[in-house]
Coordinates of C-alpha atoms in Angstrom, one line a residue:
M11 CA -104.7 -17.1 162.3
N12 CA -102.8 -20.2 163.5
N13 CA -105.9 -21.5 165.2
L14 CA -108.8 -22.4 163.0
C15 CA -110.4 -25.2 165.1
M16 CA -111.4 -25.5 168.7
P17 CA -112.4 -29.0 170.6
L18 CA -115.7 -30.4 170.7
H19 CA -116.2 -32.8 173.1
V20 CA -118.7 -35.7 172.5
G21 CA -118.9 -38.3 175.2
T22 CA -115.5 -39.4 175.8
T23 CA -113.9 -38.3 172.6
T24 CA -112.8 -35.1 171.3
C25 CA -113.7 -33.5 167.7
M26 CA -113.0 -30.4 165.8
L27 CA -115.4 -28.1 165.7
P28 CA -114.0 -25.5 162.9
F29 CA -115.3 -22.3 162.0
L30 CA -118.5 -23.0 164.4
L31 CA -118.6 -20.2 166.5
F32 CA -117.6 -17.7 163.9
Y33 CA -120.3 -18.6 162.0
I34 CA -122.5 -18.0 164.9
I35 CA -121.3 -14.6 165.8
P36 CA -119.4 -13.2 162.4
N37 CA -118.4 -10.1 164.1
C38 CA -116.3 -11.6 166.8
S39 CA -112.8 -12.4 166.2
L40 CA -111.9 -16.2 166.1
Q41 CA -109.0 -15.6 168.4
K42 CA -111.0 -14.2 170.6
L43 CA -113.6 -16.8 170.7
C44 CA -110.9 -19.7 170.6
S45 CA -109.4 -18.2 173.7
N46 CA -112.4 -18.7 175.9
S47 CA -111.8 -14.9 176.4
L48 CA -115.5 -14.1 175.4
Q49 CA -117.3 -10.7 177.4
P50 CA -120.3 -11.4 179.2
S51 CA -122.5 -9.8 176.4
Q52 CA -121.3 -12.0 174.0
R53 CA -121.7 -15.1 176.0
E54 CA -125.6 -14.0 176.3
V55 CA -125.7 -13.9 172.4
M56 CA -124.0 -17.1 172.3
A57 CA -126.6 -18.7 174.6
T58 CA -129.3 -17.2 172.9
L59 CA -128.2 -18.3 169.5
A60 CA -127.7 -22.1 170.8
A61 CA -131.4 -22.2 172.0
S62 CA -132.8 -20.8 168.7
S63 CA -133.3 -21.5 165.0
S64 CA -134.0 -17.5 164.1
F65 CA -130.9 -16.5 162.9
V66 CA -128.1 -17.5 160.5
N67 CA -124.9 -15.7 159.4
N68 CA -125.3 -14.4 155.8
R69 CA -121.4 -12.6 155.9
E70 CA -122.8 -9.6 156.6
G71 CA -124.0 -10.2 160.4
L72 CA -127.2 -11.8 161.9
R73 CA -130.5 -11.9 159.4
P74 CA -133.7 -13.6 160.4
V75 CA -134.8 -16.6 158.4
P76 CA -138.1 -18.5 158.1
D77 CA -138.9 -21.3 160.2
S78 CA -138.4 -24.5 158.6
P79 CA -139.3 -27.8 159.5
Q80 CA -137.6 -29.7 162.4
V81 CA -137.6 -33.5 163.2
N82 CA -138.5 -34.6 166.8
G83 CA -135.2 -34.9 168.9
G84 CA -134.4 -37.1 171.6
D85 CA -134.9 -41.0 171.6
G86 CA -139.2 -41.1 172.6
A87 CA -141.7 -43.3 171.2
Y88 CA -142.3 -40.2 168.2
S89 CA -138.4 -39.5 167.8
Y90 CA -136.8 -39.4 164.3
S91 CA -134.1 -41.3 165.7
K92 CA -136.5 -44.2 166.4
N93 CA -138.7 -43.4 163.3
S94 CA -136.7 -43.1 160.5
Y95 CA -135.3 -46.4 159.8
Y96 CA -137.3 -46.2 156.2
Q97 CA -135.5 -43.4 155.3
R98 CA -132.4 -45.6 156.1
L99 CA -133.9 -48.8 154.0
A100 CA -134.8 -46.2 150.9
V101 CA -131.2 -45.1 151.0
N102 CA -130.0 -48.4 150.8
V103 CA -131.5 -49.0 147.5
V104 CA -129.1 -46.8 145.9
K105 CA -126.0 -47.6 148.0
E106 CA -124.6 -49.9 145.4
N107 CA -124.4 -47.0 142.9
I108 CA -123.2 -44.8 145.1
D109 CA -120.4 -47.1 145.8
D110 CA -119.8 -47.5 142.0
A111 CA -119.7 -43.9 141.7
I112 CA -117.0 -43.6 144.2
M113 CA -114.9 -46.6 142.7
M114 CA -115.4 -45.2 139.3
K115 CA -115.7 -41.4 139.0
L116 CA -113.9 -39.9 142.2
D117 CA -110.1 -39.6 141.7
L118 CA -108.8 -39.9 144.7
K119 CA -105.0 -39.7 143.7
K120 CA -105.7 -35.8 142.4
L121 CA -108.2 -35.1 145.4
S122 CA -105.0 -36.2 147.8
S123 CA -102.2 -34.7 145.7
G124 CA -101.5 -31.9 148.0
S125 CA -99.7 -31.9 151.1
S126 CA -102.8 -32.5 153.6
K127 CA -104.3 -36.0 153.7
T128 CA -107.3 -34.6 155.3
F129 CA -110.4 -35.6 153.2
C130 CA -113.4 -33.3 154.2
I131 CA -117.1 -34.5 154.0
A132 CA -120.1 -33.1 154.6
D133 CA -124.0 -34.6 155.3
L134 CA -126.1 -31.6 154.7
G135 CA -129.3 -32.0 156.3
C136 CA -128.2 -34.8 158.7
A137 CA -131.3 -34.9 160.8
A138 CA -130.8 -36.4 164.7
G139 CA -131.0 -39.9 164.1
P140 CA -128.3 -43.0 163.6
N141 CA -128.9 -42.7 159.8
A142 CA -126.1 -39.9 159.6
I143 CA -123.9 -41.8 161.3
L144 CA -124.4 -45.2 159.2
N145 CA -124.5 -43.2 155.9
M146 CA -121.4 -41.3 156.5
Q147 CA -119.4 -44.8 157.7
D148 CA -120.6 -46.5 154.3
I149 CA -118.8 -43.6 152.0
M150 CA -115.6 -43.6 154.2
D151 CA -115.6 -47.5 154.1
T152 CA -115.7 -47.0 150.3
I153 CA -113.3 -44.2 149.8
K154 CA -110.8 -45.9 151.9
Q155 CA -111.0 -48.9 149.5
K156 CA -110.8 -46.6 146.3
H157 CA -107.8 -44.9 148.1
Q158 CA -106.2 -48.1 148.2
L159 CA -106.6 -49.6 144.8
Q160 CA -105.6 -46.3 143.3
C161 CA -102.6 -45.1 145.3
G162 CA -101.1 -48.2 146.7
P163 CA -101.5 -50.2 149.9
D164 CA -98.4 -48.4 150.7
S165 CA -99.8 -44.7 150.4
K166 CA -100.3 -42.5 153.7
M167 CA -104.0 -43.1 155.0
L168 CA -106.4 -40.4 154.4
H169 CA -107.5 -38.7 157.7
F170 CA -111.3 -38.1 157.7
Q171 CA -113.0 -34.8 158.8
V172 CA -117.1 -35.4 158.7
F173 CA -118.8 -32.5 159.1
F174 CA -122.7 -33.0 160.3
N175 CA -124.9 -30.1 158.9
D176 CA -128.3 -28.9 159.7
K177 CA -130.6 -26.3 161.0
L178 CA -129.2 -24.6 164.3
S179 CA -132.4 -26.1 166.0
N180 CA -131.4 -29.7 165.2
D181 CA -130.8 -32.2 168.0
F182 CA -126.9 -32.4 167.5
N183 CA -126.5 -34.2 171.4
T184 CA -129.1 -37.1 170.2
L185 CA -127.0 -37.2 167.0
F186 CA -123.5 -37.6 168.3
S187 CA -124.7 -40.0 170.9
Y188 CA -124.8 -42.8 167.9
L189 CA -121.2 -41.7 167.3
P190 CA -118.9 -44.9 167.8
L191 CA -116.5 -44.3 170.6
E192 CA -113.5 -46.3 168.5
R193 CA -114.2 -44.2 165.2
Q194 CA -111.6 -43.4 163.0
Y195 CA -112.4 -39.6 161.9
F196 CA -113.2 -36.8 163.2
A197 CA -116.7 -35.1 163.8
A198 CA -117.8 -31.6 163.8
A199 CA -121.6 -30.1 164.0
V200 CA -122.1 -27.2 161.2
P201 CA -125.3 -25.5 162.1
G202 CA -126.9 -23.6 159.2
S203 CA -129.3 -23.5 156.4
F204 CA -127.6 -25.4 153.6
H205 CA -129.3 -22.7 151.0
T206 CA -126.4 -20.5 152.1
Q207 CA -122.8 -21.0 152.5
L208 CA -121.7 -23.1 155.1
F209 CA -118.0 -24.0 154.7
P210 CA -114.7 -21.9 153.3
E211 CA -114.1 -22.2 149.4
S212 CA -112.7 -25.4 148.2
S213 CA -112.4 -27.3 151.6
V214 CA -114.7 -29.8 151.1
H215 CA -114.2 -33.3 148.8
F216 CA -117.2 -35.1 149.2
M217 CA -120.8 -34.0 150.0
Y218 CA -124.0 -35.9 150.7
C219 CA -127.6 -34.7 151.0
S220 CA -130.4 -37.3 151.7
Y221 CA -134.1 -36.6 152.3
A222 CA -133.2 -33.0 152.9
L223 CA -133.3 -30.8 149.7
H224 CA -137.3 -31.4 149.0
W225 CA -138.0 -29.1 152.0
L226 CA -138.5 -25.5 151.1
S227 CA -136.8 -23.1 153.0
T228 CA -139.9 -20.9 153.1
I229 CA -143.4 -21.1 152.0
P230 CA -144.1 -18.6 149.0
E231 CA -146.4 -15.6 150.2
E232 CA -148.6 -16.0 147.0
L233 CA -149.9 -19.2 148.8
L234 CA -151.4 -17.1 151.9
D235 CA -152.5 -14.3 149.8
K236 CA -156.2 -14.2 149.5
N237 CA -156.3 -12.1 146.5
S238 CA -153.3 -14.1 144.6
P239 CA -154.7 -16.9 142.1
A240 CA -152.2 -19.2 144.0
W241 CA -154.1 -19.0 147.3
N242 CA -154.5 -22.3 148.2
K243 CA -157.8 -22.3 150.9
G244 CA -158.3 -25.4 152.3
R245 CA -155.4 -27.4 151.2
I246 CA -152.3 -27.8 152.9
H247 CA -150.1 -28.7 150.2
Y248 CA -150.4 -28.8 146.0
S249 CA -151.6 -32.2 145.7
Y250 CA -154.6 -32.0 144.1
A251 CA -154.2 -28.1 143.6
A252 CA -154.9 -25.5 141.0
D253 CA -152.1 -25.3 138.1
E254 CA -151.1 -21.6 139.8
V255 CA -150.4 -23.2 143.3
I256 CA -148.2 -25.9 141.6
N257 CA -146.1 -23.4 139.6
T258 CA -145.7 -21.5 143.0
Y259 CA -144.1 -24.5 144.9
A260 CA -142.0 -24.9 141.8
S261 CA -140.5 -21.5 141.8
G262 CA -140.2 -21.7 145.5
F263 CA -138.1 -25.1 145.1
A264 CA -136.2 -23.8 142.0
K265 CA -134.9 -20.8 143.9
D266 CA -133.6 -22.8 146.6
V267 CA -132.0 -25.4 144.7
E268 CA -130.1 -22.4 142.8
N269 CA -129.2 -21.0 146.4
F270 CA -127.8 -24.8 147.1
L271 CA -126.1 -25.4 143.9
D272 CA -124.4 -21.8 144.2
A273 CA -123.0 -22.7 147.7
R274 CA -121.5 -26.0 147.2
A275 CA -119.9 -24.9 144.0
K276 CA -118.2 -22.6 146.1
E277 CA -117.4 -25.3 148.8
L278 CA -116.5 -28.6 146.8
V279 CA -113.4 -28.9 145.3
V280 CA -112.6 -29.3 141.9
G281 CA -113.4 -32.9 141.2
G282 CA -115.0 -33.6 144.4
M283 CA -118.3 -35.3 144.2
M284 CA -121.8 -34.7 145.6
V285 CA -124.9 -37.2 146.3
I286 CA -128.3 -36.2 146.3
I287 CA -131.1 -38.2 147.6
M288 CA -134.6 -36.9 147.6
P289 CA -138.2 -37.6 146.4
G290 CA -138.9 -37.3 142.8
I291 CA -141.9 -37.9 140.4
P292 CA -141.8 -39.1 136.6
D293 CA -141.7 -36.1 134.2
G294 CA -145.2 -35.3 133.3
M295 CA -147.2 -37.4 136.5
P296 CA -149.5 -35.4 138.5
Y297 CA -148.6 -35.5 142.1
S298 CA -152.1 -36.3 143.0
Q299 CA -151.0 -40.0 141.6
L300 CA -148.6 -40.4 144.4
T301 CA -149.3 -42.4 147.3
V302 CA -147.9 -39.9 149.6
A303 CA -150.5 -37.3 148.1
V304 CA -153.6 -39.3 149.3
M305 CA -151.8 -38.5 152.7
Y306 CA -151.6 -35.0 152.3
D307 CA -155.2 -34.8 151.3
F308 CA -156.5 -36.8 154.2
M309 CA -154.6 -34.4 156.4
A310 CA -156.2 -31.1 154.8
S311 CA -159.6 -32.9 155.1
I312 CA -158.8 -33.5 158.8
F313 CA -158.3 -30.1 159.9
M314 CA -161.1 -28.8 158.2
D315 CA -163.2 -31.5 160.0
M316 CA -161.5 -30.2 163.3
A317 CA -161.8 -26.8 162.2
N318 CA -165.8 -27.3 161.6
E319 CA -165.9 -28.8 165.0
G320 CA -164.4 -25.5 166.7
L321 CA -160.9 -26.9 167.4
M322 CA -159.3 -24.4 165.4
S323 CA -159.9 -21.8 162.8
E324 CA -160.5 -22.2 159.3
E325 CA -157.9 -19.4 158.8
Q326 CA -155.5 -21.4 160.5
V327 CA -156.1 -24.4 158.0
D328 CA -155.7 -21.7 154.9
S329 CA -152.4 -20.1 156.3
F330 CA -150.4 -23.6 156.4
N331 CA -148.7 -25.2 153.7
L332 CA -146.6 -28.3 153.7
P333 CA -143.1 -27.1 152.5
I334 CA -142.2 -29.9 150.2
Y335 CA -141.8 -30.3 146.9
A336 CA -140.9 -33.7 144.6
A337 CA -138.8 -32.8 141.8
S338 CA -138.7 -34.4 138.1
P339 CA -135.5 -35.3 136.4
S340 CA -135.8 -32.6 133.8
E341 CA -136.5 -29.9 136.4
M342 CA -133.4 -30.7 138.2
S343 CA -131.5 -31.4 135.0
A344 CA -132.8 -27.5 134.1
L345 CA -131.4 -26.2 137.3
L346 CA -128.1 -27.9 137.1
E347 CA -127.6 -26.7 133.6
K348 CA -128.4 -22.9 134.8
N349 CA -125.7 -23.0 137.3
G350 CA -123.2 -25.1 135.0
Q351 CA -120.9 -25.7 137.7
F352 CA -121.6 -29.5 138.2
S353 CA -121.2 -32.7 135.7
I354 CA -124.2 -35.0 136.0
E355 CA -122.6 -38.5 136.4
R356 CA -125.9 -40.1 137.2
M357 CA -129.5 -39.3 137.4
E358 CA -132.6 -41.8 137.9
L359 CA -135.4 -42.1 139.4
T360 CA -135.6 -45.5 141.6
N361 CA -138.2 -47.5 143.6
P362 CA -137.2 -46.5 147.5
A363 CA -139.2 -49.5 148.6
T364 CA -138.0 -52.3 146.8
W365 CA -137.6 -53.5 150.4
L366 CA -141.6 -53.7 151.2
D367 CA -142.8 -57.0 151.3
G368 CA -146.4 -57.1 151.2
P369 CA -148.6 -54.0 152.1
V370 CA -147.9 -50.6 153.4
D371 CA -147.8 -50.7 157.2
I372 CA -149.9 -47.7 157.7
P373 CA -149.6 -47.3 161.9
V374 CA -145.5 -47.4 160.9
W375 CA -145.8 -45.1 158.1
V376 CA -147.8 -42.5 160.2
M377 CA -145.2 -42.7 162.7
H378 CA -142.3 -41.8 160.7
V379 CA -144.6 -38.9 159.4
R380 CA -145.3 -37.7 162.6
A381 CA -141.2 -38.0 163.5
A382 CA -140.8 -35.7 160.7
M383 CA -143.3 -33.2 160.8
E384 CA -145.0 -33.2 164.1
G385 CA -142.7 -30.1 165.2
M386 CA -144.3 -28.1 162.0
F387 CA -147.7 -28.9 162.6
A388 CA -147.5 -28.2 166.5
K389 CA -146.1 -24.9 165.8
H390 CA -148.7 -23.7 163.8
F391 CA -151.7 -25.6 165.2
G392 CA -151.1 -26.2 169.0
S393 CA -149.5 -29.0 170.4
Q394 CA -152.9 -30.0 171.7
I395 CA -154.0 -30.3 168.0
V396 CA -151.1 -33.0 167.2
D397 CA -152.0 -36.5 168.5
E398 CA -155.8 -36.2 167.6
M399 CA -154.9 -35.3 164.1
F400 CA -152.5 -38.4 163.7
S401 CA -154.9 -40.4 165.3
R402 CA -157.4 -39.5 163.0
L403 CA -155.0 -39.7 160.0
S404 CA -154.2 -43.3 160.8
K405 CA -157.6 -44.3 161.0
K406 CA -158.9 -42.6 157.7
L407 CA -155.9 -43.9 156.0
L408 CA -156.7 -47.6 157.3
E409 CA -160.4 -47.4 155.9
H410 CA -159.0 -46.2 152.8
S411 CA -155.9 -48.5 152.5
D412 CA -157.3 -49.4 149.3
Q413 CA -156.1 -45.9 148.1
V414 CA -152.9 -46.1 149.8
Q415 CA -152.2 -49.4 148.3
S416 CA -152.9 -48.3 144.8
G417 CA -151.2 -45.2 144.9
Y418 CA -147.8 -45.1 143.1
W419 CA -144.7 -45.8 144.9
E420 CA -142.2 -46.9 142.2
R421 CA -139.7 -44.3 140.8
T422 CA -140.3 -41.9 143.5
Q423 CA -136.7 -41.4 144.9
L424 CA -134.5 -39.2 142.6
F425 CA -130.9 -40.1 142.9
L426 CA -128.0 -37.8 141.7
I427 CA -124.3 -38.2 141.4
L428 CA -122.9 -34.7 140.8
T429 CA -119.0 -33.6 140.3
R430 CA -117.5 -30.4 140.5
K431 CA -116.3 -29.0 137.2

């Protein structure tokens, strides 16, 4: 096959979208898709898949996948694009460390030694706001600087291909609206779960995953089984829960990370680099000590209050669990050692709120949480419940602001720099 890409028009610019249609409809030939000669039945399947996140390709055809969190799209008051600057500020805390790793550990002379001067970067779990665009630009600027220093000012400049990955239901239109018109790179959307392989083997040079890996791909069944010791009745998270619940969450996270690392080991070239930024927790610290645990506990109590008021059923509360897990450094070390395909260049817990001057702005914090979680709550409890729940949550957190301010914030961001062996 000569034609591996098809053009994707974003605004007034053209981006390359390699393999996208192949991954959506694996049983169709790429030549037919790229020649726009789809049959009506194929077009119907494409239209259905474009509007749904219920299927992904697993190389053996389409398979159903469980629902996963989806941030609010668009640019409205509760959108992720308008309520994600806390994440940007948290990432900025480790920006200098990422730059140092690129300058010290990324061998661009070796990675660009072939005939192709295309350098491929993937943002895994990019979401729908401007953060992804800004983060990718920062990384490319540092790589350009390293390339000039290592390969000389007269060397041929790299051509950058940036892949933005998230679920099929992600609002890529809003994401791409933030692309600069005069950018010096090609941009492409790669929809699908990053717990599966997304790219051809040894095709990506740099991978970046920020505030995405902590989301579980599915809720373990034991949490919903009334006969299981891990049944999480009356709670929506493992905060303040029994050890059986905590262990079940941990097992689900471990399986997800194993799949994630296996896929990335295939896709990343030898010597390539991967940056992971995610919520974390010090070894041995109970999750209940974290500030965010207060919020999750209040959410559960609000839902139970609403159930007692007849606004929902108690069964609805018992059948809902937040698919969020914060790993410790020792947990990640063990998972990386088990995978065996990556070298840990750096791993540490950092303070994501060094920029915070004064107490937590609770209403703004709740807005950020709503932008990230509203869709999940609305799907399970109904959209009419969401406004009331978040209204009560803001009031309750303000009433107990001393608990919020006294909770543990420091060293709750796990930062990893990995290189492919």
